[in-house]
PDB file of C-alpha atoms in Angstrom:
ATOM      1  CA  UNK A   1       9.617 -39.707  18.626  1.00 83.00           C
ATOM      2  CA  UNK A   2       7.125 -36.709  17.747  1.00 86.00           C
ATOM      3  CA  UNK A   3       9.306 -33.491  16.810  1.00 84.00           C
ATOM      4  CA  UNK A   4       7.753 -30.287  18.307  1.00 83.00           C
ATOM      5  CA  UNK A   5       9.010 -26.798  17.833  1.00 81.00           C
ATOM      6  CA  UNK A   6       8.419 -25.009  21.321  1.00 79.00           C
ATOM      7  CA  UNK A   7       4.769 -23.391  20.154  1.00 80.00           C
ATOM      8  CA  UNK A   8       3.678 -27.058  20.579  1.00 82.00           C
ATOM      9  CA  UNK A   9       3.395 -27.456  16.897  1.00 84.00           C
ATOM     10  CA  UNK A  10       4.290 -30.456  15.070  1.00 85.00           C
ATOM     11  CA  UNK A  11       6.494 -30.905  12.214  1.00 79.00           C
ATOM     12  CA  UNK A  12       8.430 -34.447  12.255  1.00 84.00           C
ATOM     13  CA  UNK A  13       9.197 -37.322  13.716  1.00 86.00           C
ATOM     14  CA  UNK A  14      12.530 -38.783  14.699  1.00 84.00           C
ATOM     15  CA  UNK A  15      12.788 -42.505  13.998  1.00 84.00           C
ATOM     16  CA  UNK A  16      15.567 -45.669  14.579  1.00 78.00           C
ATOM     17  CA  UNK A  17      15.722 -48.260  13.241  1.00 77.00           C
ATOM     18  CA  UNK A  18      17.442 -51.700  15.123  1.00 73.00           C
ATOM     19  CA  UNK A  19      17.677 -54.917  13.224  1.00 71.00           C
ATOM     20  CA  UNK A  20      17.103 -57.124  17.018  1.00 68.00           C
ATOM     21  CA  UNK A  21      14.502 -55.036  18.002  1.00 65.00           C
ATOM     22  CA  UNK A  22      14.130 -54.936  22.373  1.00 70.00           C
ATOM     23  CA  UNK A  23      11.896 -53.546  24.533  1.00 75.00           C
ATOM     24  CA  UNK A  24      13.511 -49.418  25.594  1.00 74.00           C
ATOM     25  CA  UNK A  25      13.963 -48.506  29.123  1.00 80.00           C
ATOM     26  CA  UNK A  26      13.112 -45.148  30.552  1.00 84.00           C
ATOM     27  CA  UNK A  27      16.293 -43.930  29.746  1.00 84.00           C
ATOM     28  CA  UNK A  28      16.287 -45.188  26.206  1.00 81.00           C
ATOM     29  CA  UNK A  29      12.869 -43.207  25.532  1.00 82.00           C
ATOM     30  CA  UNK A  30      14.575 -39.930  28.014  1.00 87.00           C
ATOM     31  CA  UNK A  31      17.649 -40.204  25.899  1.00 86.00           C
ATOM     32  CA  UNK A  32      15.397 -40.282  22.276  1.00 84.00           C
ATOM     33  CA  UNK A  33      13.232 -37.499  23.440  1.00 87.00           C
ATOM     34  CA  UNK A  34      15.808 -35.356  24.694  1.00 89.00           C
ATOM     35  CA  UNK A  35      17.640 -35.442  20.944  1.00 88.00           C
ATOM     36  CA  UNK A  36      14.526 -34.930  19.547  1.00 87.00           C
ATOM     37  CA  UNK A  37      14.042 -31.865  21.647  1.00 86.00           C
ATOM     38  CA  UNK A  38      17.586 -31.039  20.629  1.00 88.00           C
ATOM     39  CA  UNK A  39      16.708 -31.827  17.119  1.00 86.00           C
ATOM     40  CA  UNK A  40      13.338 -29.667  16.989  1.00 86.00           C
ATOM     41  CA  UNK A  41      15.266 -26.529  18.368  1.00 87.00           C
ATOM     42  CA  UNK A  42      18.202 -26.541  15.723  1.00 87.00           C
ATOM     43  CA  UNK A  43      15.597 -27.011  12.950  1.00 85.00           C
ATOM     44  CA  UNK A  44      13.428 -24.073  14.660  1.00 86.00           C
ATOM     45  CA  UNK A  45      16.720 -21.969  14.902  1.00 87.00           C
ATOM     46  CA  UNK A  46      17.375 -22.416  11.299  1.00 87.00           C
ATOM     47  CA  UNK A  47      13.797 -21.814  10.136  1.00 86.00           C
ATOM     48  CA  UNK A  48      13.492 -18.497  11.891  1.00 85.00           C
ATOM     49  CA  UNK A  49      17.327 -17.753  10.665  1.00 87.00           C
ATOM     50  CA  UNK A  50      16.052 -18.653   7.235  1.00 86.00           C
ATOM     51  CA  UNK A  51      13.077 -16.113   7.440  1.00 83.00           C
ATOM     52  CA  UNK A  52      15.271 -12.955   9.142  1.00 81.00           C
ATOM     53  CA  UNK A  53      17.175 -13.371   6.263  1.00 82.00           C
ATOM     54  CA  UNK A  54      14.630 -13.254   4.195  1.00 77.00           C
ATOM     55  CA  UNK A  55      13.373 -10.214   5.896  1.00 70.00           C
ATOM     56  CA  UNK A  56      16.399  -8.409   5.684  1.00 71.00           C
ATOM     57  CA  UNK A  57      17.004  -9.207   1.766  1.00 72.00           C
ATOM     58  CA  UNK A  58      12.693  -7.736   1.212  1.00 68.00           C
ATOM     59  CA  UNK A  59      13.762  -4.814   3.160  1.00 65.00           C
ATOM     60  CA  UNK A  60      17.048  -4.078   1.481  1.00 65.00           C
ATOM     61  CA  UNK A  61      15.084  -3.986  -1.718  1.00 64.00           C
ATOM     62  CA  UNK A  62      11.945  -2.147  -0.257  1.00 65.00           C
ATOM     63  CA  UNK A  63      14.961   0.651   0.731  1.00 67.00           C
ATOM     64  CA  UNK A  64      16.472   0.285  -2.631  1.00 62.00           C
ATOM     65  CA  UNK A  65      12.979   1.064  -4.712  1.00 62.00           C
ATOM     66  CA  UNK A  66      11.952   3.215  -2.306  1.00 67.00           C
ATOM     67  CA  UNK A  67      14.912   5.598  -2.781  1.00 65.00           C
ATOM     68  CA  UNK A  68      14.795   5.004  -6.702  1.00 60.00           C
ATOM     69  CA  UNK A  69      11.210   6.051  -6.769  1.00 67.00           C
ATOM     70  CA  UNK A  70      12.218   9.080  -4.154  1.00 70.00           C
ATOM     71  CA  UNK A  71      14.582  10.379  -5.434  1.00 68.00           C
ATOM     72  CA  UNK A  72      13.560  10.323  -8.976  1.00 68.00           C
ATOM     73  CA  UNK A  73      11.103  13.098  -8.664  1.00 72.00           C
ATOM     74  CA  UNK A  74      13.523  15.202  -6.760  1.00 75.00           C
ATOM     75  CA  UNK A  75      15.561  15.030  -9.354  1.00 75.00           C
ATOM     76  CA  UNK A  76      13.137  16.459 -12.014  1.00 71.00           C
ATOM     77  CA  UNK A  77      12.244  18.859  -9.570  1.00 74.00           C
ATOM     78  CA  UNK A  78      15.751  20.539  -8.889  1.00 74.00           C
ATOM     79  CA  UNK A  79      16.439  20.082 -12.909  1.00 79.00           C
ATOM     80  CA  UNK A  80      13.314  21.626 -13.356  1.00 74.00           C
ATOM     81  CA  UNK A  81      13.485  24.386 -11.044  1.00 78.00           C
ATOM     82  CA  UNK A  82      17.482  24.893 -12.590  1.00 79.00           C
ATOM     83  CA  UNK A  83      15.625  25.511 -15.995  1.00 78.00           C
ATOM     84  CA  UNK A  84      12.829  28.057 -14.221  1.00 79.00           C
ATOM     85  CA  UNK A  85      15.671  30.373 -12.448  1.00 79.00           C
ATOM     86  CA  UNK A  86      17.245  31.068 -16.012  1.00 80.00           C
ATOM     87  CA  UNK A  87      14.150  31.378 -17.761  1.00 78.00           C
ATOM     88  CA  UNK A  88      13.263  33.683 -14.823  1.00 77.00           C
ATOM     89  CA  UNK A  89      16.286  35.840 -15.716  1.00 76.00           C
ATOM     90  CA  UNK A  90      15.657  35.418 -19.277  1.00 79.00           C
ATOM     91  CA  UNK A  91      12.622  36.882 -19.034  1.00 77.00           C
ATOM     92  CA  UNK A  92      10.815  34.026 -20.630  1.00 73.00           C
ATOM     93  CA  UNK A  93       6.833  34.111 -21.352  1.00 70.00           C
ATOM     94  CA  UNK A  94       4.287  33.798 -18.937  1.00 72.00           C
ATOM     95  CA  UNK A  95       3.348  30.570 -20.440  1.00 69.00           C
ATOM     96  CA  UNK A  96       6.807  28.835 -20.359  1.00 72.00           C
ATOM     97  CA  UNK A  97       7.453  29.780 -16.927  1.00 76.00           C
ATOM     98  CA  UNK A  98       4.022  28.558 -16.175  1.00 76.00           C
ATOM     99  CA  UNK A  99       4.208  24.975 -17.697  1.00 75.00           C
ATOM    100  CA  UNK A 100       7.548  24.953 -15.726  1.00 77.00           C
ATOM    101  CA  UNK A 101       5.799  25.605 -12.428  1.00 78.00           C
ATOM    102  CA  UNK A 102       3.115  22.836 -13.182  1.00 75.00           C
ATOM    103  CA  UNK A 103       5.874  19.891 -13.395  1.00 76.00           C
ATOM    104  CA  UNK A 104       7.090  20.797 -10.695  1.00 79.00           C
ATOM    105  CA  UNK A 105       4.363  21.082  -8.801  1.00 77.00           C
ATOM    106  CA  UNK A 106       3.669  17.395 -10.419  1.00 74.00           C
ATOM    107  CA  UNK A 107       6.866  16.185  -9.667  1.00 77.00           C
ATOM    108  CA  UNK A 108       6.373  17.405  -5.675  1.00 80.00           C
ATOM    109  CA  UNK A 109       3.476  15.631  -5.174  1.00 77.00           C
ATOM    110  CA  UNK A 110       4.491  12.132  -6.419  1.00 76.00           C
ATOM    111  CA  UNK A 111       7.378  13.016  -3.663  1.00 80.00           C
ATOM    112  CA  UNK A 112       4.765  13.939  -1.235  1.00 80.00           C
ATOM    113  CA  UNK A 113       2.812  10.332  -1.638  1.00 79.00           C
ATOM    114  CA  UNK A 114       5.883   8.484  -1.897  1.00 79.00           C
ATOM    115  CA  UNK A 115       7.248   9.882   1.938  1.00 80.00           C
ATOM    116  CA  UNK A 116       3.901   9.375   3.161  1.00 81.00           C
ATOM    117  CA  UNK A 117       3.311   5.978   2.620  1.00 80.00           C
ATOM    118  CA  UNK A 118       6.926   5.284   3.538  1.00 78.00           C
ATOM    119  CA  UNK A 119       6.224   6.896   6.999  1.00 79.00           C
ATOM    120  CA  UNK A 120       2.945   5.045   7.247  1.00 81.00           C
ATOM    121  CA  UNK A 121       4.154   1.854   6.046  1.00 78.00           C
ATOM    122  CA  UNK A 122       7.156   2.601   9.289  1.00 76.00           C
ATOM    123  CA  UNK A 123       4.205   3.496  11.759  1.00 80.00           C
ATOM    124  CA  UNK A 124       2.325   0.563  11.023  1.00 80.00           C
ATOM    125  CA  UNK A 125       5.737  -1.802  10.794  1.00 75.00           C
ATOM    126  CA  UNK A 126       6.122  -0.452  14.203  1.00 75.00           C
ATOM    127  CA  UNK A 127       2.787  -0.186  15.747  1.00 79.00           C
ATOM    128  CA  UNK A 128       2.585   3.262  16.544  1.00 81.00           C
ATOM    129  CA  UNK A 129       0.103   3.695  13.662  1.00 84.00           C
ATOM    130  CA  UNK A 130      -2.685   6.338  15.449  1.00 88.00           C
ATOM    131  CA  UNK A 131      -5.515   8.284  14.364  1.00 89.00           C
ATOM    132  CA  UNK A 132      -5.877  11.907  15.172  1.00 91.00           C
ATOM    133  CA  UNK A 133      -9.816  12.111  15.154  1.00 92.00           C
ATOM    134  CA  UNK A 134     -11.999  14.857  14.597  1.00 94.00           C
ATOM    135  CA  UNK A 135     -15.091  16.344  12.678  1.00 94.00           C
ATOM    136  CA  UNK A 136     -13.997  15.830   9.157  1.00 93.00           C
ATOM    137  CA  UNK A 137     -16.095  17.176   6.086  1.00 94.00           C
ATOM    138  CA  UNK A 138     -15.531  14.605   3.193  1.00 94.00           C
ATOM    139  CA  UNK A 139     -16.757  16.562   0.599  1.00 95.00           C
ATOM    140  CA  UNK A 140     -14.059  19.471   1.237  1.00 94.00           C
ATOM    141  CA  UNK A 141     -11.126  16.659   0.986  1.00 94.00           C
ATOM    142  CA  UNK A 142     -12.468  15.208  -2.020  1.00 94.00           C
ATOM    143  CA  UNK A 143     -12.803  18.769  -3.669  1.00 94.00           C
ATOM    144  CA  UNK A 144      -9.179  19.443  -2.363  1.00 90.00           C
ATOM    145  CA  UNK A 145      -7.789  16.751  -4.226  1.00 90.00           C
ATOM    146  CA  UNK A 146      -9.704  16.615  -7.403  1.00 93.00           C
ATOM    147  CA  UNK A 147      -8.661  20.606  -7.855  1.00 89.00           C
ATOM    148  CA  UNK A 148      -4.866  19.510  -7.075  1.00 84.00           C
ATOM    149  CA  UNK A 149      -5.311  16.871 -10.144  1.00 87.00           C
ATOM    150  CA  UNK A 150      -7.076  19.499 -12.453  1.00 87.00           C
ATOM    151  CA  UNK A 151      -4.093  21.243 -12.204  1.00 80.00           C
ATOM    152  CA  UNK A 152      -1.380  19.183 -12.741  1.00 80.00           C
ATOM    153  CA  UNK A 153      -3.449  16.455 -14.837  1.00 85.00           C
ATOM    154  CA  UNK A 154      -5.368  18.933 -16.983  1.00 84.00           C
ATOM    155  CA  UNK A 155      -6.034  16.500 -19.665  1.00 90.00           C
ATOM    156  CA  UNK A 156      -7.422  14.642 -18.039  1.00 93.00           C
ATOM    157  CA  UNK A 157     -11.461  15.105 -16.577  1.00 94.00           C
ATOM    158  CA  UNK A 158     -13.107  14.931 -13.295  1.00 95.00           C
ATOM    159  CA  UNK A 159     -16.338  14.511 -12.042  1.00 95.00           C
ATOM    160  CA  UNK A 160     -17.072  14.743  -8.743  1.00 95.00           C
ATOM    161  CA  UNK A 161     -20.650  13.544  -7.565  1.00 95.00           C
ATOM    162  CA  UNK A 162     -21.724  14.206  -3.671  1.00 93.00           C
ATOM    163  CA  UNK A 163     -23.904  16.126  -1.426  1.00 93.00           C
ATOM    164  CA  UNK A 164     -23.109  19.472  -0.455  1.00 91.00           C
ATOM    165  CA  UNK A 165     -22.036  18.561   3.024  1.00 91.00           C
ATOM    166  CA  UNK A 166     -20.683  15.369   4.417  1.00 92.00           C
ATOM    167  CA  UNK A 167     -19.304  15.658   7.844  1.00 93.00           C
ATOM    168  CA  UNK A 168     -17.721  12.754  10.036  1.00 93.00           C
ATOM    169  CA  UNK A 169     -15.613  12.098  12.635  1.00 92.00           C
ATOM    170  CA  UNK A 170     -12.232  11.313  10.794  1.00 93.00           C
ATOM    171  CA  UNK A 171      -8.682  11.447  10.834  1.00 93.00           C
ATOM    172  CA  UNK A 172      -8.740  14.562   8.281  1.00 93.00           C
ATOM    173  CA  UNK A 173      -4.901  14.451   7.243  1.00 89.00           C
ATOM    174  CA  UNK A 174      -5.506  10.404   6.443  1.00 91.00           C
ATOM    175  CA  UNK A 175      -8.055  10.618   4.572  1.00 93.00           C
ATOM    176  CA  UNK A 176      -6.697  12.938   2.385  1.00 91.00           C
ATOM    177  CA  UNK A 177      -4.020  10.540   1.496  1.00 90.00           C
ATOM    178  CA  UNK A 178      -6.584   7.695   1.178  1.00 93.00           C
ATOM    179  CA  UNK A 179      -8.379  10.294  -1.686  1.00 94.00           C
ATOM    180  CA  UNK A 180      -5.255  11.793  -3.049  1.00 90.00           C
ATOM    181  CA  UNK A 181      -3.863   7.838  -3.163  1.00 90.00           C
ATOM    182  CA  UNK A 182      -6.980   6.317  -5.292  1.00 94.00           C
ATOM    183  CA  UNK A 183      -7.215   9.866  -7.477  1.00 93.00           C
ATOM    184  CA  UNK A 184      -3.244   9.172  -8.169  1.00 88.00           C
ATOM    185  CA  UNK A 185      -4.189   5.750  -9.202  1.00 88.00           C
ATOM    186  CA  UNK A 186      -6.621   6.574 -11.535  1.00 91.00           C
ATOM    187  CA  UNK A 187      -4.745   9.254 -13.039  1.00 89.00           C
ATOM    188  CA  UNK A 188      -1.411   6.655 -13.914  1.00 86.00           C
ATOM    189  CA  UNK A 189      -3.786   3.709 -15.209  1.00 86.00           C
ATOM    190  CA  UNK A 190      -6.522   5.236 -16.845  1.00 89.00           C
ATOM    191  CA  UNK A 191      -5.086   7.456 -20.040  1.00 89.00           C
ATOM    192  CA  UNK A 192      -7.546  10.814 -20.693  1.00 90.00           C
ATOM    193  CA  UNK A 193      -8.949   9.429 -23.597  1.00 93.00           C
ATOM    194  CA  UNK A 194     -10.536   6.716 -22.158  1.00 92.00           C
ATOM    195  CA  UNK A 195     -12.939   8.500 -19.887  1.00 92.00           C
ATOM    196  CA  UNK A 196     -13.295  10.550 -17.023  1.00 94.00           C
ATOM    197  CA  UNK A 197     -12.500   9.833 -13.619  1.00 95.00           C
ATOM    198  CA  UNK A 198     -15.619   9.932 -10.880  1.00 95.00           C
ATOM    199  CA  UNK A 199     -15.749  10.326  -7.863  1.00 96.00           C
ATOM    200  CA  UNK A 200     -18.830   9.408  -5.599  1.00 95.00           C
ATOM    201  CA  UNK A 201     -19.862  10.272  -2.145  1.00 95.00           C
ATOM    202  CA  UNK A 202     -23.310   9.273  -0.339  1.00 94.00           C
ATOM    203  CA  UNK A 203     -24.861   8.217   2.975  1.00 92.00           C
ATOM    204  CA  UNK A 204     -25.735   5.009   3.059  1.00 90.00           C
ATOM    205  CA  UNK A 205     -27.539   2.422   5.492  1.00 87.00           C
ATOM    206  CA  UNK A 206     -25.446  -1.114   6.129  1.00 79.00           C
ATOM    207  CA  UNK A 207     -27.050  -3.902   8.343  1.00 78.00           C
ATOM    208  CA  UNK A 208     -28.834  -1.020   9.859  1.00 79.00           C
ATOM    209  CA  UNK A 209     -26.004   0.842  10.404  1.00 86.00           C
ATOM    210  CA  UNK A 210     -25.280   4.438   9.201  1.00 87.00           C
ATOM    211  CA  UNK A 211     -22.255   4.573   6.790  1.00 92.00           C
ATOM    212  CA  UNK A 212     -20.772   6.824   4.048  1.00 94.00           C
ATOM    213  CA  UNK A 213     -19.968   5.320   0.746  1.00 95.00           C
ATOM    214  CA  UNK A 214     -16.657   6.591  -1.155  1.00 95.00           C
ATOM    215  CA  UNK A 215     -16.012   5.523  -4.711  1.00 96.00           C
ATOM    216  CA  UNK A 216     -13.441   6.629  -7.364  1.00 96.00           C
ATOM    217  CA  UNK A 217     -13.976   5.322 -10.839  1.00 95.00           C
ATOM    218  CA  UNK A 218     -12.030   5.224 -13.952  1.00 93.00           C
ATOM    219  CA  UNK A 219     -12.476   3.969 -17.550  1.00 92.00           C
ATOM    220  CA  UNK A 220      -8.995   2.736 -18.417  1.00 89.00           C
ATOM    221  CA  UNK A 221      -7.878  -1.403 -18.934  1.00 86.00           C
ATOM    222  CA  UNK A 222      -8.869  -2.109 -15.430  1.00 86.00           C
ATOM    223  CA  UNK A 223      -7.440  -5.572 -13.749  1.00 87.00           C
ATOM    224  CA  UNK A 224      -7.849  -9.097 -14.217  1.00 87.00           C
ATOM    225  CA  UNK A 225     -10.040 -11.410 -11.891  1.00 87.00           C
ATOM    226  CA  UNK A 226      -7.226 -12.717  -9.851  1.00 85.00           C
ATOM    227  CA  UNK A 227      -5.761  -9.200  -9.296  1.00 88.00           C
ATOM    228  CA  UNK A 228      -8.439  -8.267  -7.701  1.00 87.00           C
ATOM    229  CA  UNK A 229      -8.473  -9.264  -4.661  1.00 83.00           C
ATOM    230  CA  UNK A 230      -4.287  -8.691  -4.389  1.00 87.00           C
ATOM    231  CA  UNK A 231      -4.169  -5.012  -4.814  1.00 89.00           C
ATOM    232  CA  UNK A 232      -4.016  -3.966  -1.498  1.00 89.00           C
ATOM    233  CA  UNK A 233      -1.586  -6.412  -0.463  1.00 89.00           C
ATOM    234  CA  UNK A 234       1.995  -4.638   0.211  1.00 82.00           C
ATOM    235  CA  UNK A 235       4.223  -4.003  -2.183  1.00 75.00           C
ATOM    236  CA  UNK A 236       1.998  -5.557  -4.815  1.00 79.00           C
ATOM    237  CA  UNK A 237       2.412  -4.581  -8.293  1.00 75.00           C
ATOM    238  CA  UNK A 238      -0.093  -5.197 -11.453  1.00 73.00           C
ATOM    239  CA  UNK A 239       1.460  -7.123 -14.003  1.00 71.00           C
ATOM    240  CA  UNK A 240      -0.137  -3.764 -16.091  1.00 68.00           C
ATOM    241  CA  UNK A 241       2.098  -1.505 -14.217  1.00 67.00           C
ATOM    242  CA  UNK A 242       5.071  -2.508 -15.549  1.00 64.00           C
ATOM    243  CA  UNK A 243       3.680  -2.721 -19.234  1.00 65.00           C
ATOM    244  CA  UNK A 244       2.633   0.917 -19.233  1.00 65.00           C
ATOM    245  CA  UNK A 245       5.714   2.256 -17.390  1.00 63.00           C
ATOM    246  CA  UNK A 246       3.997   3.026 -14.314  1.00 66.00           C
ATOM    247  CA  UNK A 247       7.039   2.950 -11.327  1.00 64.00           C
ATOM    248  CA  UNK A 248       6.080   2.418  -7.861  1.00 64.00           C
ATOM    249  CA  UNK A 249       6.711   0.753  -4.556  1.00 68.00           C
ATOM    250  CA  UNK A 250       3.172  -1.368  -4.196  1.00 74.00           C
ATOM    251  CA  UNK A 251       2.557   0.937  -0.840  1.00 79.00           C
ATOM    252  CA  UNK A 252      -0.085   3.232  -1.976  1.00 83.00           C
ATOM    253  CA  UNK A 253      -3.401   0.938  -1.969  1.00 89.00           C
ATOM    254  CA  UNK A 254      -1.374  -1.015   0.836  1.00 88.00           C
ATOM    255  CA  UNK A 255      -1.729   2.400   3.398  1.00 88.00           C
ATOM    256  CA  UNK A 256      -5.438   3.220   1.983  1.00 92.00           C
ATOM    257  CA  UNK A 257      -6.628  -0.517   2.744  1.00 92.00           C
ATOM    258  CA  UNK A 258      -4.744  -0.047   6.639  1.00 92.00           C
ATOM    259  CA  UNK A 259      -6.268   3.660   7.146  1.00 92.00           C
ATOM    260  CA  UNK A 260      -9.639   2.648   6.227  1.00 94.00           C
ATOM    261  CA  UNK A 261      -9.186  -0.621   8.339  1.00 93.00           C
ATOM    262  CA  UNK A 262      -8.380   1.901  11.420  1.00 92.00           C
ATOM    263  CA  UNK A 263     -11.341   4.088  10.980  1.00 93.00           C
ATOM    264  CA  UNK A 264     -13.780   0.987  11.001  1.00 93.00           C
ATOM    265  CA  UNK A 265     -14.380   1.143   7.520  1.00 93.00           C
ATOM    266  CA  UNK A 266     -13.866  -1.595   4.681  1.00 94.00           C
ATOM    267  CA  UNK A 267     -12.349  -1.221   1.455  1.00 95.00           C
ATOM    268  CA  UNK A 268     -12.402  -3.331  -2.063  1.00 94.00           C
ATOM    269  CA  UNK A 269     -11.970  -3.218  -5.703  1.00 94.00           C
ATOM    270  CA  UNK A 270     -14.362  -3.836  -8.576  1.00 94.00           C
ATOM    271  CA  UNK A 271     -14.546  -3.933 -12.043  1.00 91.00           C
ATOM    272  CA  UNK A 272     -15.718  -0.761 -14.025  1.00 89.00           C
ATOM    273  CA  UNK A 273     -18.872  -0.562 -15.824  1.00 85.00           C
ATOM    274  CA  UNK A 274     -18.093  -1.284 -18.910  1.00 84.00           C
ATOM    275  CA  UNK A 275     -14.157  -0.794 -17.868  1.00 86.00           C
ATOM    276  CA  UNK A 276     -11.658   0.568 -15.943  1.00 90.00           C
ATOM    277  CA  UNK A 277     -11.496  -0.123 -11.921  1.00 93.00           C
ATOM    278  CA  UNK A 278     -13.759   0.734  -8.548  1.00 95.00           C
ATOM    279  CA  UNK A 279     -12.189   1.071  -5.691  1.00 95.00           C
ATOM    280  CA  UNK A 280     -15.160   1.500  -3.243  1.00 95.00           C
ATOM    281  CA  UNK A 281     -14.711   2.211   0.134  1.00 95.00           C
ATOM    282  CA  UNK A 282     -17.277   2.757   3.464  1.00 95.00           C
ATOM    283  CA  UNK A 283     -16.536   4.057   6.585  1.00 94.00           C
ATOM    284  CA  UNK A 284     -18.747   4.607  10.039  1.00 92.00           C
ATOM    285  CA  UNK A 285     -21.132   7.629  10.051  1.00 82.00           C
ATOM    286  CA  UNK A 286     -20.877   9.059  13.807  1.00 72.00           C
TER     287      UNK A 286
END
């Protein structure tokens, strides 16, 4: 007797065996198919108890990194800002209170990313994840970001390549996170010396269609084949995060890949040329 779990879907059979085998009656077969109905819902119920609890354990650890990674920058931020009050009454140099001010200024902004993928990551968990639309000038965003990073990652160089204008009808505070995301990226895997860090914008033509073309480029160890195509999977983590030290939560290419996604656009990652990682993106010109 065929088990079925109540989708229809099949996933056993229940069998008996009779050493004088007879011919069954209607009532045998009722009595064999209604165990096997009983059957098929226990093993059902313990399947989907089997994956709640499964959920609940990714989720307790999801909440447990999460807060690690939160609250770590916080706390260089208040230590920080401890150290800049006495300086302040010290009446330290210029220069000391300034290199003060640019941690934590660094430290902020990891905080920054951190809450808003976790908010993200809850809106689309949810399905309340929405777009705010409106005209949205690319190239403005891009040069937003790339003078955050030139402050707070001096050592490391930017070069920005794009028209002068590049206006489209966007979810503005998004798409900043989608840049500010990939630029953050770069700036943790690729070390200064290894190159700069580009970033391309251009309008191109897909299957006839008018798109704009987003890239952000680095020259650091890059990714292995099989990574490839796993980095914007949630909460995935490059084996070469953990061997440089990077922390993280696996959100950040995660929200870019679902923002994108919700504008129309597509998003992937390549190989650098002759290393590092591309992560290109395209999204609907109108």
């Amino acid at each position: 007797m065929p088990l079925h779990r109540r989708d229809g879907t099949y996933f056993g059979t229940l069998c008996a065996l009779d050493p004088l085998p007879h011919e069954l009656s209607d009532d045998d077969v009722a009595i064999f198919e209604l165990l096997s109905g009983l059957i098929a819902y226990e093993m059902e119920s313990e399947e989907r108890r089997l994956r709640q609890e499964a959920a609940v354990r990714n989720l307790e650890d999801f909440v447990a990194v999460a807060s690690h990674d939160l609250r770590q920058p916080l706390t260089i931020m208040y230590g920080w800002a401890q150290l800049l009050v006495s300086r302040v009454k010290r009446g330290d140099s210029t220069q000391n209170l300034t290199e003060i001010a640019e941690t934590m200024l660094l430290s902020a902004r990891d905080a920054i990313l951190l809450s808003d993928a976790l908010l993200d990551t809850a809106s689309i968990d949810t399905g309340s994840f929405t777009l705010d639309t409106g005209p949205t000038d690319l190239v403005g965003i891009v040069d937003g970001a790339v003078s955050e990073l030139r402050v707070i990652a001096s050592e490391h160089e930017f070069v920005v390549e794009s028209p002068s204008e590049l206006v489209i009808q966007a979810d503005e505070s998004r798409l900043g996170r989608v840049i500010r995301n990939l630029l953050d990226n770069a700036v943790k895997y690729a070390p200064a010396e290894s190159g700069p860090i580009t970033v391309q914008l251009a309008e191109i033509t897909c299957s006839g269609e008018a798109r704009v073309s987003i890239s952000v480029c680095d020259c650091g160890g890059g990714v292995n084949d099989d990574e490839l195509g796993h980095l914007f999977d949630r909460q995935y983590r490059a084996p070469a995060a953990s061997s440089l030290g990077v922390r993280g939560t696996g959100l950040g290419l995660y929200v870019v890949r679902q923002i994108v996604e919700a504008h129309g656009g597509t998003v992937w990652a390549e190989h650098g040329q002759p290393s590092g990682l591309c992560v290109r993106l395209t999204l609907p010109r109108f």
